[in-house]
C-alpha positions as CSV (number, residue, x, y, z in Angstrom):
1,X,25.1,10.5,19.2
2,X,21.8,11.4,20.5
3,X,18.7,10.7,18.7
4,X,18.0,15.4,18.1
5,X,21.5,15.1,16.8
6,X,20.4,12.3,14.2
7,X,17.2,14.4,13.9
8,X,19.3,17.6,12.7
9,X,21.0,15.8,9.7
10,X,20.0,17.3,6.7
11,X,20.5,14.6,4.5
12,X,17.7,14.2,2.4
13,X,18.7,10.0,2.4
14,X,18.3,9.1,6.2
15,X,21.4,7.4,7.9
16,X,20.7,3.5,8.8
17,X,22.6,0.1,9.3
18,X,23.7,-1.4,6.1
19,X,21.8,-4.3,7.1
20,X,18.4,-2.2,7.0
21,X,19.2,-1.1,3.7
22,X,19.4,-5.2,2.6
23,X,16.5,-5.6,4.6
24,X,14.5,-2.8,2.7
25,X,15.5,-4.1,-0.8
26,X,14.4,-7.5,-0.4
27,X,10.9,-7.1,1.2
28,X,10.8,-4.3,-1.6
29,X,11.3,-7.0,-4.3
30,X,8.8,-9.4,-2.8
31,X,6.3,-6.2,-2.0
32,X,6.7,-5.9,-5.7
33,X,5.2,-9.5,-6.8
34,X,2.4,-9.0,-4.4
35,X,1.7,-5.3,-6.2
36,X,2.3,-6.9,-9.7
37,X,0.0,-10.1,-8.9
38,X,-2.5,-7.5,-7.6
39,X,-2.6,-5.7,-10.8
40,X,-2.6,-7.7,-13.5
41,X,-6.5,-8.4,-13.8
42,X,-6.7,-4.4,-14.3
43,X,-3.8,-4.6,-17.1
44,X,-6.2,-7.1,-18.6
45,X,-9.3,-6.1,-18.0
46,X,-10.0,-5.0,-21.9
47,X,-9.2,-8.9,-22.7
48,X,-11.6,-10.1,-19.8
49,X,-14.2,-8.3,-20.2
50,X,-14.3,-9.0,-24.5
51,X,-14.1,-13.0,-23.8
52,X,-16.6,-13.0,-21.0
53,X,-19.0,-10.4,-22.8
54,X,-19.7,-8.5,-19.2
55,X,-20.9,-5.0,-18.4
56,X,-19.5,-1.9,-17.0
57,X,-21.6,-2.8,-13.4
58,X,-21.0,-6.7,-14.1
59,X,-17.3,-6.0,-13.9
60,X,-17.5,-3.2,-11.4
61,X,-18.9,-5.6,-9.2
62,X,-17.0,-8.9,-9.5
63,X,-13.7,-6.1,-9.4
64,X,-15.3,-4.6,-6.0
65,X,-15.2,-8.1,-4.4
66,X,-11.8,-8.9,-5.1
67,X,-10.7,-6.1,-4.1
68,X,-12.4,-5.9,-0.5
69,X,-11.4,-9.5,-0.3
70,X,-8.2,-7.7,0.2
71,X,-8.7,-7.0,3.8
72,X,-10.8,-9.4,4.9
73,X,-7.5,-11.6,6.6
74,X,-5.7,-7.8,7.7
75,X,-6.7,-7.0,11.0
76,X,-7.0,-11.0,12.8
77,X,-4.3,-11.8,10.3
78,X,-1.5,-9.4,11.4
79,X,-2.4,-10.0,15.4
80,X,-2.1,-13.5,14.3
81,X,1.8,-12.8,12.6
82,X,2.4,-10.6,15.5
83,X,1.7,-13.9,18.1
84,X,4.3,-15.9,15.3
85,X,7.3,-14.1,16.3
86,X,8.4,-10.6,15.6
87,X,11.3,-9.1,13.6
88,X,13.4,-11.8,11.7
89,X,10.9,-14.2,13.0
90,X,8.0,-12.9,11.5
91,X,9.2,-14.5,7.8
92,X,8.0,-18.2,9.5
93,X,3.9,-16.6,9.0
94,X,4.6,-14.7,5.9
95,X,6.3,-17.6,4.2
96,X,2.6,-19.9,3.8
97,X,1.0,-16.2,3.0
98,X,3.9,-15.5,0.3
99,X,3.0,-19.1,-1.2
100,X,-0.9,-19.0,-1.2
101,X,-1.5,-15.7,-3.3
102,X,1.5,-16.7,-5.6
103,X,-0.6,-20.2,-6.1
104,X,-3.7,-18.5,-6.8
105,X,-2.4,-16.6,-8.5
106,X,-1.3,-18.9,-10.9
107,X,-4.0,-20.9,-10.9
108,X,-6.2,-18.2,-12.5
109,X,-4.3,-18.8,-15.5
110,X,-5.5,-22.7,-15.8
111,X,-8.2,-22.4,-18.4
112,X,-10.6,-24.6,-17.0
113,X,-10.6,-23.3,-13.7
114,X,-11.7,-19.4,-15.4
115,X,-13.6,-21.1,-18.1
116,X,-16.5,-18.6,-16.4
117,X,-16.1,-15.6,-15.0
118,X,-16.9,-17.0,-11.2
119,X,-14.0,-19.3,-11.1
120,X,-12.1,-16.0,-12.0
121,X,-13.4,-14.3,-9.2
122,X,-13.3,-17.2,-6.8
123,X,-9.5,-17.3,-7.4
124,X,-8.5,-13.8,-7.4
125,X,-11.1,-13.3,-3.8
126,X,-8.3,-16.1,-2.7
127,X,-5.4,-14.6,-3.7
128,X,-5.8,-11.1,-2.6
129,X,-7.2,-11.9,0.6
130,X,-3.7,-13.5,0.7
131,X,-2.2,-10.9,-0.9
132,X,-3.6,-8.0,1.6
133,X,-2.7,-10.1,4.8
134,X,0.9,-10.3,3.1
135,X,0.9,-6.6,2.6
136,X,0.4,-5.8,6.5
137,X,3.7,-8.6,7.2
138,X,5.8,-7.0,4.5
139,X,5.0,-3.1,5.5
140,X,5.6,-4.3,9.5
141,X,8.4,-6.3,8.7
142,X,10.1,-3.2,7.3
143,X,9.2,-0.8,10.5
144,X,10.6,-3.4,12.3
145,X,14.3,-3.7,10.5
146,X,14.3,0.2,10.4
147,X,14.6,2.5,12.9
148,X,11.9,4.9,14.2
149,X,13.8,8.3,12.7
150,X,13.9,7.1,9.2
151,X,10.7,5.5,9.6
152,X,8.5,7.3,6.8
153,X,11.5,6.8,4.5
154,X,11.7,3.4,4.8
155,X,8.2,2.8,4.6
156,X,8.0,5.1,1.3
157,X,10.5,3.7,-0.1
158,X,9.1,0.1,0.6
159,X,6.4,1.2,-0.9
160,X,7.3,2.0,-3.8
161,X,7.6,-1.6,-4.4
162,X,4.1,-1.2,-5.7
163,X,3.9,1.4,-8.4
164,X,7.0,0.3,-9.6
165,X,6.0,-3.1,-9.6
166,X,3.1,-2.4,-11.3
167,X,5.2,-0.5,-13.9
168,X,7.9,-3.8,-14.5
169,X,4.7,-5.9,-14.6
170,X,2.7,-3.6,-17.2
171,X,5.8,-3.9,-19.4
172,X,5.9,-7.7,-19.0
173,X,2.2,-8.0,-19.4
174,X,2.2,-6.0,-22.5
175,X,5.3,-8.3,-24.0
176,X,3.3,-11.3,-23.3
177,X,0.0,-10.2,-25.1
178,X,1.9,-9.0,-27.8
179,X,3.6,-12.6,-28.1
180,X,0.6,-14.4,-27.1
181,X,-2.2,-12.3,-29.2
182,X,-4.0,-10.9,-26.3
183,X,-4.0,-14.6,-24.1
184,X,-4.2,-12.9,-20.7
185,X,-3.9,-16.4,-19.3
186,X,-0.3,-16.7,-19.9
187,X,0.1,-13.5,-17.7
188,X,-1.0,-14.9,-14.8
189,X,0.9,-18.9,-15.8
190,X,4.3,-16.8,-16.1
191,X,4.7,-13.7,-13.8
192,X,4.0,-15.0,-10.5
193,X,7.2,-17.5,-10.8
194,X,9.2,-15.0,-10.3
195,X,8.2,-15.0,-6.5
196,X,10.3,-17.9,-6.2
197,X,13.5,-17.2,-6.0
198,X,12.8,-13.5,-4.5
199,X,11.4,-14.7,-1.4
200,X,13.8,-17.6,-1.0
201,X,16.8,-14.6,-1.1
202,X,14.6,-13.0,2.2
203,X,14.3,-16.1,4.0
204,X,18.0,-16.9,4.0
205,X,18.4,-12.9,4.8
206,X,16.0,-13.3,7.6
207,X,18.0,-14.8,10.6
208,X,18.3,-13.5,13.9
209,X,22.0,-13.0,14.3
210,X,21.3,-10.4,12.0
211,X,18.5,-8.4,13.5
212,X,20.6,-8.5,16.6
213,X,23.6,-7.2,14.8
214,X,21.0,-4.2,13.1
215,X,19.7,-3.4,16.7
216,X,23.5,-2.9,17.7
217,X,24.6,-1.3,15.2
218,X,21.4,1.4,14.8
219,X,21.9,1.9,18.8
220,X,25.6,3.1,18.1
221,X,24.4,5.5,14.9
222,X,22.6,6.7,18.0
223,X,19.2,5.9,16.4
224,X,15.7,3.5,17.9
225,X,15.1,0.7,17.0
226,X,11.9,0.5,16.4
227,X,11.4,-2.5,18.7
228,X,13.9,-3.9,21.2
229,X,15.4,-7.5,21.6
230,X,12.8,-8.1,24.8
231,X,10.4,-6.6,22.6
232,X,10.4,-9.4,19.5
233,X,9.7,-12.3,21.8
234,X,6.6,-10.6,23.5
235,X,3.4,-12.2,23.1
236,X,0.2,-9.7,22.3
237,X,-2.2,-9.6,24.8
238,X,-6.0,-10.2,23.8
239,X,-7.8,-7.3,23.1
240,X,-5.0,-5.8,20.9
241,X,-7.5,-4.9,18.1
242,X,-10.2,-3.5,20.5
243,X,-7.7,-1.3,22.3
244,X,-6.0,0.0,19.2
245,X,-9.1,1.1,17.0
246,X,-9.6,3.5,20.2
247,X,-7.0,5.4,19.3
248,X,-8.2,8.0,16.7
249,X,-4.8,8.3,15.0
250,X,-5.8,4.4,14.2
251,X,-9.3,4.6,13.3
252,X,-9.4,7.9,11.2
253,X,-5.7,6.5,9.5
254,X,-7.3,3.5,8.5
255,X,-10.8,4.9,7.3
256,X,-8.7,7.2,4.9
257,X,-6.8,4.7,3.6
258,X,-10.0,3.4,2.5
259,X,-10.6,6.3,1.0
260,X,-7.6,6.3,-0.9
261,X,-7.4,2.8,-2.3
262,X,-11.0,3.9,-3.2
263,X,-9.7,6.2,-5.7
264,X,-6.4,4.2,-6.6
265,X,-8.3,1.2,-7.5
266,X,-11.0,3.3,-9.1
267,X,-8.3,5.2,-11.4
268,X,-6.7,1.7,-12.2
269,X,-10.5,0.2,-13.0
270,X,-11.5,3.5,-14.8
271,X,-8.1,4.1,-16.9
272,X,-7.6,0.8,-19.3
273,X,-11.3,0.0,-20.1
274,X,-11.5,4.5,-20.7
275,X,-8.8,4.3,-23.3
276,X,-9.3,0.9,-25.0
277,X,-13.5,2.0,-25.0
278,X,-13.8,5.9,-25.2
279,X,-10.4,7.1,-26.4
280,X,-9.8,4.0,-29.1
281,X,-6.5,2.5,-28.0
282,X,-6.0,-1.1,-28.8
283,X,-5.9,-3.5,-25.5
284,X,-2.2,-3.6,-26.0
285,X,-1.7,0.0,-25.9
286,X,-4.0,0.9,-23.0
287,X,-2.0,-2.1,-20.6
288,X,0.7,-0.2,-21.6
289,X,-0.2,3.6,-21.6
290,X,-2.3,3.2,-18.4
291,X,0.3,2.5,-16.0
292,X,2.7,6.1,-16.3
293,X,1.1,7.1,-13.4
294,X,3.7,4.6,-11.3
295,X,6.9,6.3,-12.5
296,X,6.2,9.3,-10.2
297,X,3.9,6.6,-7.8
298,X,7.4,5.5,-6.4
299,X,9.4,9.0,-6.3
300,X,6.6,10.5,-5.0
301,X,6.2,7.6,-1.8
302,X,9.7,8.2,-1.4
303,X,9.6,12.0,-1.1
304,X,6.6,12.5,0.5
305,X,7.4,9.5,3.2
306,X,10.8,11.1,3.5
307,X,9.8,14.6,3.8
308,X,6.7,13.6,6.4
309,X,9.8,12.5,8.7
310,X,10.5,16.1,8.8
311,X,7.8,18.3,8.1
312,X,4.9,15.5,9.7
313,X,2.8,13.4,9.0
314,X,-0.6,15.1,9.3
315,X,0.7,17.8,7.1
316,X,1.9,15.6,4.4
317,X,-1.0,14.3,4.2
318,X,-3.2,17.2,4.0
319,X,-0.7,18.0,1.3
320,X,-1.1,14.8,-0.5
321,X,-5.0,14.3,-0.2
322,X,-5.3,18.3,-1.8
323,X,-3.0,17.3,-4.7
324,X,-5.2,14.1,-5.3
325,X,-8.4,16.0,-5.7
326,X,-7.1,18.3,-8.4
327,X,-5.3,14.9,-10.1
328,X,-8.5,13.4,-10.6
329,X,-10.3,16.6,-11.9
330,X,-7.4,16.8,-14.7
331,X,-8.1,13.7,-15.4
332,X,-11.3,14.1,-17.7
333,X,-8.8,15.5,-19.7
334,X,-6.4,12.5,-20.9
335,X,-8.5,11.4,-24.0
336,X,-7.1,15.2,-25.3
337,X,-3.8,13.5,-26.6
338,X,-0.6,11.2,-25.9
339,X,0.8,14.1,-24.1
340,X,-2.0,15.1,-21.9
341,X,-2.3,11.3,-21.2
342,X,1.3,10.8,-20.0
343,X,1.4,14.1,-18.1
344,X,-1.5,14.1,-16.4
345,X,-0.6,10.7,-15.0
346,X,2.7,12.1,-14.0
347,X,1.4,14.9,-11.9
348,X,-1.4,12.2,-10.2
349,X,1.3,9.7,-9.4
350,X,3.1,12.2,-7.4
351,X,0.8,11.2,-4.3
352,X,-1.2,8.5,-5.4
353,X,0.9,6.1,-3.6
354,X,2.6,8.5,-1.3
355,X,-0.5,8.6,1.2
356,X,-0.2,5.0,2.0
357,X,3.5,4.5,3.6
358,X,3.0,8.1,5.1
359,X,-0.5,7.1,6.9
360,X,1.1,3.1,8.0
361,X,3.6,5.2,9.4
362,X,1.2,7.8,11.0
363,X,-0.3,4.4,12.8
364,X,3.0,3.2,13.5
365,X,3.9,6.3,15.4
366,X,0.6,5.8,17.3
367,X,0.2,1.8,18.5
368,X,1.2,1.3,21.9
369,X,4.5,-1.0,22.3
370,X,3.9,-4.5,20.6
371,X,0.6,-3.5,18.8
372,X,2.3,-2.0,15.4
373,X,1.6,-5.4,13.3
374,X,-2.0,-5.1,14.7
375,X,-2.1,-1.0,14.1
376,X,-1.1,-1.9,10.4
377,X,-3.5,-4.6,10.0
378,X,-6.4,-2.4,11.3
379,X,-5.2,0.2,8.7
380,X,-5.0,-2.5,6.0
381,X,-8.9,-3.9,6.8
382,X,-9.6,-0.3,6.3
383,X,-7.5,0.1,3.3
384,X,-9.2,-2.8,1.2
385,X,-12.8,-1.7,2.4
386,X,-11.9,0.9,0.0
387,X,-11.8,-1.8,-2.9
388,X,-15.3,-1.2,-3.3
389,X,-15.3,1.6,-5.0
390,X,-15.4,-0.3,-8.5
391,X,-19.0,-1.4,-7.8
392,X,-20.0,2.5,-7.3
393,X,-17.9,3.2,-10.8
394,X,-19.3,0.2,-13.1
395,X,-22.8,1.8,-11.8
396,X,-22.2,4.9,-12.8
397,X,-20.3,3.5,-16.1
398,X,-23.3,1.9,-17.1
399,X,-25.7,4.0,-16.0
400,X,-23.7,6.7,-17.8
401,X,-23.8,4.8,-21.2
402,X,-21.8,2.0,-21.0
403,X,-18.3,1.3,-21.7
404,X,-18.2,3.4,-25.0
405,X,-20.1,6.3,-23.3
406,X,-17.9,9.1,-21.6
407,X,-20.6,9.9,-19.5
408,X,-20.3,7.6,-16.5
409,X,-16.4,7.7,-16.7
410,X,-16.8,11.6,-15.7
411,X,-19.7,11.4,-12.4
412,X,-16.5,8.2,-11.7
413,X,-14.1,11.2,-11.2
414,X,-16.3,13.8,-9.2
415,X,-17.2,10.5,-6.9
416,X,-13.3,10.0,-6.4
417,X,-12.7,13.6,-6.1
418,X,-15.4,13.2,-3.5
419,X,-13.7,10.8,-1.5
420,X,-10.4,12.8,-1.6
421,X,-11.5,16.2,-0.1
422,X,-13.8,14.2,2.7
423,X,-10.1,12.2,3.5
424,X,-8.7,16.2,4.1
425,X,-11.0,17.2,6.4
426,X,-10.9,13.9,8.3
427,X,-7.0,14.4,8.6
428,X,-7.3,18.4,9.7
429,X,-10.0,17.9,12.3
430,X,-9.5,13.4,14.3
431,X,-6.0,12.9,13.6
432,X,-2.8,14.5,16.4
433,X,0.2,15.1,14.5
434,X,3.0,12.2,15.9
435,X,6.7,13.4,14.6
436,X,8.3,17.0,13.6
437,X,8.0,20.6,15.5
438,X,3.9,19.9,15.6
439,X,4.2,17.1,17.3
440,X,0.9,17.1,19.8
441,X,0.9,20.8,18.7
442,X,-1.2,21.0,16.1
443,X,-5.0,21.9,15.4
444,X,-7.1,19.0,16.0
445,X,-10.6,17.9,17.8
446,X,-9.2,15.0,19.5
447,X,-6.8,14.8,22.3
448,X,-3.2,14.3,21.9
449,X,-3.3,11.6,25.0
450,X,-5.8,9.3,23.0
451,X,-3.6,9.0,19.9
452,X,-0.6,7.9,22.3
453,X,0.9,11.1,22.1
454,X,3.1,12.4,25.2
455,X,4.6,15.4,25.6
456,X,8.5,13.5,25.9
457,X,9.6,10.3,24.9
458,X,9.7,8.7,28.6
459,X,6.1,9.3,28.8
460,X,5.8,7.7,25.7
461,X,7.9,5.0,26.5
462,X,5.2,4.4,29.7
463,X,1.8,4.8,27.8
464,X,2.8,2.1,25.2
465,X,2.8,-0.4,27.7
466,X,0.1,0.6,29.6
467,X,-3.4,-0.9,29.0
């Protein structure tokens, strides 16, 4: 079957070796304990910021840094897992990755060692820069057991690993405070241990008998694997990162995912502390009620990944980025009532998540053969930059009021609204659409040649490997 017969399917579920499908619900699950260790400080942040007695900007501040620690490992880091082996081979540098931001993360729940609010921060800087590097192996590591049709499926639905994740863990977390009276310490002691045996069932997964048998078996479904078998033991040149962030698909994909984990960490810094301080929910209830959002986050990452396989990605995005700007107006409105609250959320976790798998795989599309674990970890660096947005909101918290004033929580939205429309308008006019009938076709102020875009697939084939 040729690959514009598999493209003619109209399946909504893409076609894909069985093993692919094991492959996607394994990294899923560990994807998920990176997502829920990522999240719990915001789950608690009502707890931390009573026992250390901190300030809006104090806490916007100390939130900012962990979160751009996030990306500090991304870009060297994924060259690095790229020169480790690719494909099955890439779980030997994930597994010490997997292991350090589970540790710290555990560790933050030794009381001595957060006894202040810098051995907090020290320990959560080291776990997400961990935990971000770990994010660019786990999102690569899926491209790479999938094939390049279903790609934005797979991702999307690999990604959903994270508002779902966040979901599981917000109903965990809120068990263990209401067992533990509010001892946010026990979240982080308990949940990570779950890590254990989830990444032990990928390792043994992982082999490469198996990733042959996908790349056969894919090739009969007439589908791509999305790299060969000469392909996996290929060594990246130097210069990988250099050559890549030329590519305006690249650059402009990764400065937009800073702009929306701007707004996604700003909504998950901005929702808890707004309902326990403004709207008078107890801690409990606001790590409970703030986290709605991630029941559409994962059918919405699915859809939107699945459709952008279709329709595109640049249009999926533009799409996505529009529906996030009128999300975050709405959501001045969620102290109205319980159903405004859990509505509201609904409609904004459509596409908060959905932008992410759908840009990784805009990048994916776009690397030249060999660079996509250094493409991903360019768009990671970018992603985390983004993390700093809770230093702009606990400014504007505080210089609004403070925590009980609904002041700052308001110019917080029109700042992330802010960030959303800009992320549009960088899409319509520096990014070449990579899949669908608008592939190379579309409106745009860049070349299709510079984002690695041919007009056929042997071209293709030819400008990935040149330098």
């Amino acid at each position: 079957m040729s690959t514009k017969a598999v493209n003619k399917k109209t399946s909504f579920i893409p076609k894909a070796p069985a093993l692919s499908w094991w492959a996607l619900l394994l990294l899923w699950a560990v994807f998920a304990m990176n997502a829920i260790d990522r999240e719990m400080m915001f789950r608690v942040m009502p707890a931390i910021v009573e026992e250390y007695n901190i300030g809006a900007d104090t806490v916007g501040t100390v939130t900012a840094l962990i979160m751009f620690s996030t990306g500090i490992l991304a870009a060297v880091g994924m060259s690095w897992s790229d020169r480790g082996g690719k494909g099955w081979a890439r779980k030997y540098r994930h597994l010490p990755i997997v292991v350090a931001y589970t540790l710290f993360s555990i560790l933050t729940g030794v009381g001595f060692l957060t006894a202040g609010i810098m051995g907090f921060m020290i320990l959560q800087v080291l776990k997400n820069a961990a935990g971000g590097l770990g994010e660019g192996i786990e999102v690569t590591s899926v491209a790479e057991w999938w094939p390049k049709e279903a790609r934005g499926f797979a991702l999307g639905a690999h990604h959903a690993g994270y508002p779902w994740g966040a979901l599981i863990g917000g109903l965990i977390i809120t068990a263990i405070l209401s067992v533990t009276g509010d001892d946010w310490r026990m979240v982080f002691l308990l949940i990570p241990l779950l890590m254990i045996p989830i990444f032990t069932a990928y390792w043994m997964f992982a082999r490469p008998s198996r990733f042959k048998k996908y790349q056969e078996k894919a090739l009969e479904m007439g589908l791509t694997p999305t790299i060969d078998e000469g392909e996996a033991n290929e060594v990246n040149r130097k210069g990988a990162v250099i050559d890549s962030l030329k590519n305006p698909n690249i650059l402009v994909g990764a400065i937009c995912c800073c702009l929306g984990i701007a707004v996604f960490t700003g909504i998950n810094f901005w929702l808890a502390p707004y309902l326990t301080f403004v709207a008078d929910f107890t801690i409990t209830e606001a790590a409970g009620w703030s986290v709605i959002f991630t029941i559409t986050g994962g059918i919405g990452q699915i859809f939107w990944g699945t459709l952008s396989d279709k329709i595109g990605r640049k249009i999926t995005l533009l799409i996505c980025f529009a529906w996030l700007a009128v999300s975050f107006w709405l959501f001045q409105f969620v102290a109205s009532g319980l159903t405004a609250l859990i509505l509201i959320q609904l409609f904004a976790g459509c596409a908060t998540n959905a932008i992410f798998p759908v840009l990784y795989s805009l990048v994916t599309d776009s690397a030249k053969k060999g660079y996509i674990g250094t493409a991903n970890g360019i768009a990671l660096t970018g992603l985390y930059t983004g993390g700093l947005s809770p230093f702009v909101l606990g400014l504007l918290i505080q210089a609004g009021g403070g925590w009980n004033s609904s002041s700052g929580y308001m110019s917080g939205l029109y700042f992330m609204i802010a960030c959303m429309i800009l992320a549009f308008f960088l899409i319509l006019f520096f990014t070449r659409e990579t899949v669908g009938a608008k592939r190379g076709r579309d409106f745009s102020l860049v070349s299709k040649e510079s984002c690695n875009i041919y007009d056929n697939t042997v071209q293709n084939d030819k400008s990935s490997i040149s330098v």
